[in-house]
Amino acid sequence: MNMIKGIYLVIILILIGCQAEEKKETITQKEGVLEMKTEPFKYWTWITANQEKTDEEYTTEFKKYKNNGIDAVLINTFADPKILEKLTQLAVREELEVHAWMFTMNRPDDKIALQHPDWYMVSRSGKSCFDDRPYVDYYQWLSPSHPEARQHVWDLVEGLAKVKDVASVHLDYIRYPDVYLPVGLLPKYNLVQNEELPDFDFDYSKASVEKFERLYGKDIRQSEVPAIDIEWKQFRLNEIKAVVDGAYEIAHKHGKKLTAAVFPYPEMADHMVRQRWDKWNVDEVLPMIYYNFYNETVDWVGFATRQGVADLKGKNTKLHTGIYLPPMSAKDVSVAIELAKNNGASGVSFFDGEAITDEQFAVIKSSKNN
């Protein structure tokens, strides 16, 4: 009997010990949660390199950004690593983070690509971006389905990713041409787009059509209404995703992140430019929530930010709201920043650096300190 009581006592002591360990572990985990640090809300701006600017002028510009609350600059050097290297060192010296902004599928005046007319996208009406450009003269779109065109893009990504101190390669124009323009821009082009018009529906290039036929067993050119062929739409979404995912591997191989400028939120981007960015392998996205392009008011910044954040739920991709400054009052800039913060963004990016007024800088800096 005494032996049985002894065994019970040992069991009770073991259980008490286990509970104590569990309690200790719980407390440790809770303490760990309390010690977690949240990253500060980041402020970015896009700028384009100007070879006529001196190093001193760039230093002054970068100092101005830093002194007014900007954390990161996205620099378009036309995919030139040498220019990027020089500007990166100047910006880093002023404690700015640098991202290598590049035009991706839209490659205006690309000397290498222009030697290969078959690399370019073709509209449903048979017009090639090589010599017949939709909307504007700088729309020269490469086909993501052409293996050599795709490799050319990846080579450009790698050249930028190799530059010391660059934080990310930033993909812009990573999509198809606008099958639908933002509604606010339609009057400028005297257009009505109530359906997918043949001149703005891409890519019917040989490389794309033949690849689609190999995968799905049909020639899309024989379809009476390609717009309702879901496989054709998904094929094009997948072609852009493949370019992005390849760029992600290249950037990470060199210890850099991949970021991208995208349309306001995934469903909208899918509809307008064949871009489903919530499915991509990408570290951070900067959706261009340019509300005035869509005849919306500033409150739309909150709606589109919230939609994008919700679509990214469960992924490691961060969202930073892109804001188009030229038509905005300082008050509206302040409101837009708060809307982005309150709807889950990790930061805001302003287009573009040289367009920021002193009044806008003042509210940016003030909001940074709040």
XYZ file of C-alpha atoms in Angstrom:
370
model
C 0.000 0.000 0.000
C 2.807 2.369 0.907
C 4.476 1.458 -2.399
C 1.283 2.382 -4.346
C 1.045 5.716 -2.486
C 4.673 6.356 -3.370
C 4.036 5.701 -7.062
C 1.012 8.070 -7.007
C 3.141 10.742 -5.359
C 5.830 10.440 -8.036
C 3.213 10.682 -10.803
C 1.672 13.789 -9.195
C 5.087 15.437 -8.877
C 5.856 14.695 -12.550
C 2.517 16.163 -13.658
C 3.063 19.291 -11.579
C 6.543 19.635 -13.100
C 5.164 19.268 -16.630
C 2.488 21.883 -15.969
C 5.129 24.228 -14.622
C 7.226 23.728 -17.762
C 4.180 24.315 -19.961
C 3.372 27.470 -18.014
C 6.961 28.638 -18.283
C 6.944 27.956 -22.032
C 3.674 29.870 -22.428
C 5.069 32.849 -20.562
C 8.222 32.766 -22.682
C 6.176 32.705 -25.864
C 4.032 35.583 -24.652
C 7.126 37.525 -23.706
C 8.477 36.817 -27.200
C 5.351 38.307 -28.730
C 5.660 41.399 -26.570
C 9.270 41.863 -27.687
C 8.456 41.686 -31.418
C 9.343 44.903 -33.207
C 7.169 46.355 -35.952
C 8.920 47.860 -38.961
C 8.474 51.609 -39.419
C 6.134 52.888 -42.122
C 8.373 53.409 -45.170
C 8.403 56.397 -47.525
C 9.637 55.915 -51.114
C 9.908 58.022 -54.253
C 10.482 57.186 -57.918
C 13.117 59.208 -59.827
C 14.711 59.003 -63.279
C 18.437 59.402 -63.867
C 19.570 62.503 -65.734
C 23.087 62.362 -67.125
C 23.234 66.162 -67.222
C 23.049 66.360 -63.420
C 26.314 66.628 -61.526
C 27.186 64.532 -58.486
C 26.801 67.668 -56.365
C 23.282 68.239 -57.694
C 22.345 64.631 -56.956
C 23.783 64.895 -53.454
C 21.654 67.986 -52.833
C 18.593 66.170 -54.171
C 19.190 63.093 -52.034
C 19.771 65.238 -48.926
C 16.429 66.944 -49.569
C 14.636 63.607 -49.741
C 16.251 62.347 -46.555
C 15.632 65.564 -44.633
C 11.958 65.467 -45.578
C 11.218 61.914 -44.475
C 11.951 59.830 -47.583
C 13.582 56.469 -46.803
C 14.077 54.917 -50.243
C 14.596 56.003 -53.846
C 13.600 53.908 -56.859
C 16.006 54.996 -59.597
C 15.328 54.475 -63.299
C 18.742 54.280 -64.977
C 17.306 52.724 -68.157
C 18.720 49.408 -66.875
C 22.296 50.720 -67.004
C 24.295 49.161 -64.136
C 27.133 51.710 -64.371
C 24.838 54.696 -63.897
C 23.042 52.819 -61.131
C 26.308 52.073 -59.330
C 27.314 55.738 -59.309
C 23.940 57.020 -58.115
C 23.603 54.263 -55.536
C 26.798 55.304 -53.807
C 25.649 58.937 -53.705
C 22.241 58.000 -52.308
C 23.561 55.506 -49.757
C 25.948 58.173 -48.504
C 22.861 60.193 -47.599
C 21.385 57.133 -45.821
C 18.778 56.396 -48.481
C 17.838 52.882 -49.547
C 18.208 52.350 -53.309
C 16.034 50.226 -55.619
C 16.854 49.604 -59.279
C 13.734 50.660 -61.188
C 13.503 49.141 -64.684
C 11.038 49.039 -67.557
C 10.412 45.316 -67.988
C 8.122 44.125 -70.803
C 7.842 47.643 -72.220
C 11.354 48.339 -73.510
C 11.333 51.628 -75.448
C 14.418 52.192 -77.611
C 16.090 48.989 -76.401
C 19.015 48.685 -78.846
C 19.373 44.930 -78.397
C 15.670 44.163 -78.669
C 15.226 46.362 -81.753
C 17.535 44.015 -83.630
C 14.874 41.286 -83.221
C 11.445 42.276 -84.606
C 10.057 38.839 -83.691
C 10.550 39.576 -79.979
C 7.689 42.070 -79.860
C 4.037 41.672 -78.939
C 1.420 41.744 -81.702
C -2.168 42.951 -81.371
C -5.240 40.959 -82.405
C -5.479 43.317 -85.381
C -2.002 42.174 -86.461
C 0.018 45.255 -85.466
C 3.461 44.682 -83.962
C 4.771 46.910 -81.160
C 8.055 46.869 -83.055
C 6.817 49.526 -85.478
C 3.178 50.262 -84.604
C 2.808 51.294 -80.986
C -0.482 51.490 -79.080
C -1.439 54.765 -77.368
C 2.024 56.368 -77.200
C 5.308 56.122 -79.081
C 7.231 54.699 -76.126
C 5.018 51.594 -75.948
C 7.375 48.952 -77.354
C 6.347 45.740 -75.651
C 8.349 42.510 -75.700
C 6.547 39.187 -75.724
C 6.980 37.197 -72.503
C 6.368 34.084 -74.618
C 9.462 34.569 -76.772
C 12.308 32.683 -75.052
C 15.029 35.086 -76.184
C 13.008 38.178 -75.268
C 12.344 36.701 -71.829
C 16.025 35.884 -71.363
C 16.952 39.419 -72.394
C 14.756 40.784 -69.602
C 16.323 38.400 -67.111
C 19.816 39.441 -68.231
C 18.906 43.053 -67.513
C 17.605 42.058 -64.069
C 20.851 40.269 -63.314
C 22.973 43.237 -64.368
C 21.115 45.481 -61.924
C 21.047 42.861 -59.155
C 24.841 42.678 -59.188
C 25.243 46.338 -58.240
C 26.572 46.753 -54.717
C 24.263 48.261 -52.070
C 21.121 48.039 -54.190
C 18.224 46.765 -52.043
C 16.017 45.420 -54.838
C 15.390 45.202 -58.532
C 12.101 47.007 -59.154
C 9.994 45.790 -62.080
C 7.767 48.324 -63.817
C 5.603 47.668 -66.911
C 5.545 44.016 -65.901
C 2.344 43.285 -67.781
C 0.691 43.461 -71.195
C -0.325 46.772 -72.820
C -3.534 48.292 -71.492
C -6.477 46.406 -72.935
C -8.511 48.970 -70.990
C -7.131 52.403 -70.174
C -7.998 54.033 -66.843
C -11.333 55.699 -67.460
C -9.964 59.136 -66.668
C -7.456 58.877 -69.528
C -9.901 57.813 -72.275
C -10.832 61.368 -73.373
C -7.144 62.144 -73.959
C -7.056 59.431 -76.635
C -10.605 60.023 -77.892
C -11.456 56.406 -77.131
C -14.439 54.412 -75.949
C -13.461 51.004 -74.539
C -16.586 49.044 -73.692
C -15.005 45.811 -74.914
C -11.589 44.376 -75.729
C -10.705 46.201 -78.941
C -8.467 44.402 -81.483
C -5.832 47.177 -81.554
C -5.283 46.924 -77.781
C -5.627 43.162 -77.237
C -2.175 41.501 -77.112
C -0.251 39.061 -77.583
C -0.879 37.419 -80.940
C 2.780 37.150 -81.880
C 3.985 33.941 -83.471
C 5.807 32.885 -80.296
C 2.727 33.404 -78.122
C 0.135 31.862 -80.450
C 2.240 28.767 -81.122
C 3.049 28.245 -77.441
C -0.636 28.507 -76.517
C -1.544 26.007 -79.229
C 1.090 23.542 -77.951
C -0.325 23.793 -74.429
C -4.058 23.909 -75.156
C -4.421 22.420 -78.636
C -6.118 25.380 -80.295
C -5.221 28.345 -82.460
C -6.556 31.401 -80.624
C -6.627 33.347 -83.884
C -9.540 31.162 -84.994
C -11.651 32.106 -81.979
C -14.612 34.380 -82.720
C -14.444 35.996 -79.272
C -11.003 35.496 -77.665
C -12.042 37.662 -74.714
C -14.249 34.882 -73.322
C -11.611 32.157 -73.660
C -10.546 31.719 -70.043
C -7.574 29.502 -70.931
C -6.241 32.220 -73.236
C -6.538 34.789 -70.477
C -4.929 32.497 -67.911
C -2.116 31.664 -70.333
C -1.151 35.319 -70.543
C -1.359 35.805 -66.779
C 0.949 32.803 -66.394
C 3.430 34.147 -68.958
C 3.909 37.341 -66.955
C 4.113 35.376 -63.708
C 6.893 33.241 -65.218
C 8.953 36.345 -66.018
C 8.450 37.652 -62.471
C 9.267 34.337 -60.812
C 12.451 34.023 -62.871
C 13.467 37.561 -61.908
C 12.785 36.704 -58.253
C 15.247 33.799 -58.422
C 17.892 35.996 -60.059
C 17.506 38.850 -57.567
C 17.643 36.514 -54.573
C 20.671 34.729 -55.991
C 22.509 38.032 -55.667
C 21.128 38.793 -52.214
C 18.606 41.358 -53.441
C 14.839 41.608 -53.119
C 12.378 41.815 -55.973
C 9.844 44.645 -55.927
C 7.316 45.738 -58.533
C 5.103 48.650 -59.560
C 1.646 47.247 -60.264
C -1.931 48.299 -61.025
C -4.161 49.252 -58.049
C -5.354 45.808 -56.898
C -5.130 42.293 -58.384
C -8.638 41.876 -59.807
C -8.430 45.276 -61.465
C -4.926 44.595 -62.791
C -6.130 41.247 -64.179
C -8.966 42.965 -66.048
C -6.986 45.912 -67.410
C -3.469 44.641 -68.174
C -3.301 40.819 -67.665
C -1.473 41.220 -64.354
C -2.369 39.071 -61.344
C 0.254 40.213 -58.898
C -1.077 38.432 -55.801
C 0.055 35.161 -57.421
C 3.654 36.254 -57.988
C 6.872 35.452 -56.155
C 7.757 39.009 -55.171
C 8.922 40.593 -51.932
C 7.130 43.932 -52.121
C 4.583 45.535 -54.431
C 3.913 49.225 -54.972
C 0.408 49.435 -56.482
C -0.094 52.697 -58.364
C -3.273 53.882 -56.682
C -3.554 56.991 -58.824
C -7.164 57.738 -57.983
C -7.502 60.726 -60.305
C -6.746 58.452 -63.303
C -9.978 56.617 -62.483
C -12.144 59.680 -61.769
C -12.143 58.725 -58.083
C -11.576 60.831 -54.982
C -8.791 60.511 -52.412
C -10.801 58.072 -50.265
C -10.278 55.477 -53.027
C -6.673 55.184 -51.788
C -8.032 53.453 -48.690
C -10.319 51.139 -50.639
C -7.671 49.985 -53.150
C -5.014 49.598 -50.443
C -7.357 47.490 -48.318
C -8.287 45.321 -51.307
C -4.648 44.646 -52.196
C -3.686 43.862 -48.596
C -6.600 41.409 -48.347
C -5.565 39.678 -51.587
C -2.031 39.228 -50.235
C -3.202 37.664 -46.963
C -1.122 34.593 -46.126
C 1.764 35.659 -48.364
C 5.047 37.278 -47.355
C 4.608 40.096 -49.873
C 4.409 43.612 -48.424
C 2.325 46.363 -50.000
C 3.344 50.010 -50.245
C 0.715 52.370 -51.656
C 1.771 54.362 -54.720
C 0.524 57.972 -54.818
C 0.519 60.286 -57.861
C 1.328 63.734 -56.508
C 0.975 66.358 -59.285
C -2.768 67.086 -58.939
C -2.866 66.717 -55.148
C -3.075 69.435 -52.509
C -0.879 69.087 -49.435
C -4.007 68.291 -47.419
C -4.951 65.433 -49.773
C -1.408 64.034 -49.563
C -1.757 63.938 -45.783
C -5.145 62.208 -46.072
C -3.779 59.665 -48.574
C -0.889 58.758 -46.275
C -3.275 58.167 -43.369
C -5.602 56.090 -45.551
C -2.700 53.899 -46.634
C -1.547 53.448 -43.019
C -5.019 52.695 -41.705
C -5.735 50.107 -44.387
C -2.684 47.908 -43.900
C 0.031 49.310 -46.167
C 3.660 48.989 -45.078
C 4.529 52.334 -46.628
C 3.785 54.857 -49.371
C 5.643 55.770 -52.544
C 5.383 59.133 -54.295
C 5.537 59.750 -58.040
C 7.791 61.361 -58.621
C 10.605 62.870 -56.594
C 11.131 65.983 -58.683
C 7.394 66.756 -58.644
C 7.123 66.952 -54.847
C 6.328 70.520 -53.813
C 7.585 72.187 -50.645
C 4.049 72.064 -49.229
C 3.795 68.340 -49.964
C 7.232 67.727 -48.457
C 6.090 69.493 -45.306
C 3.138 67.132 -44.757
C 5.245 64.087 -45.663
C 7.833 65.051 -43.070
C 5.168 65.916 -40.510
C 3.378 62.593 -40.979
C 6.685 60.773 -40.578
C 7.055 62.184 -37.102
C 3.518 61.285 -36.008
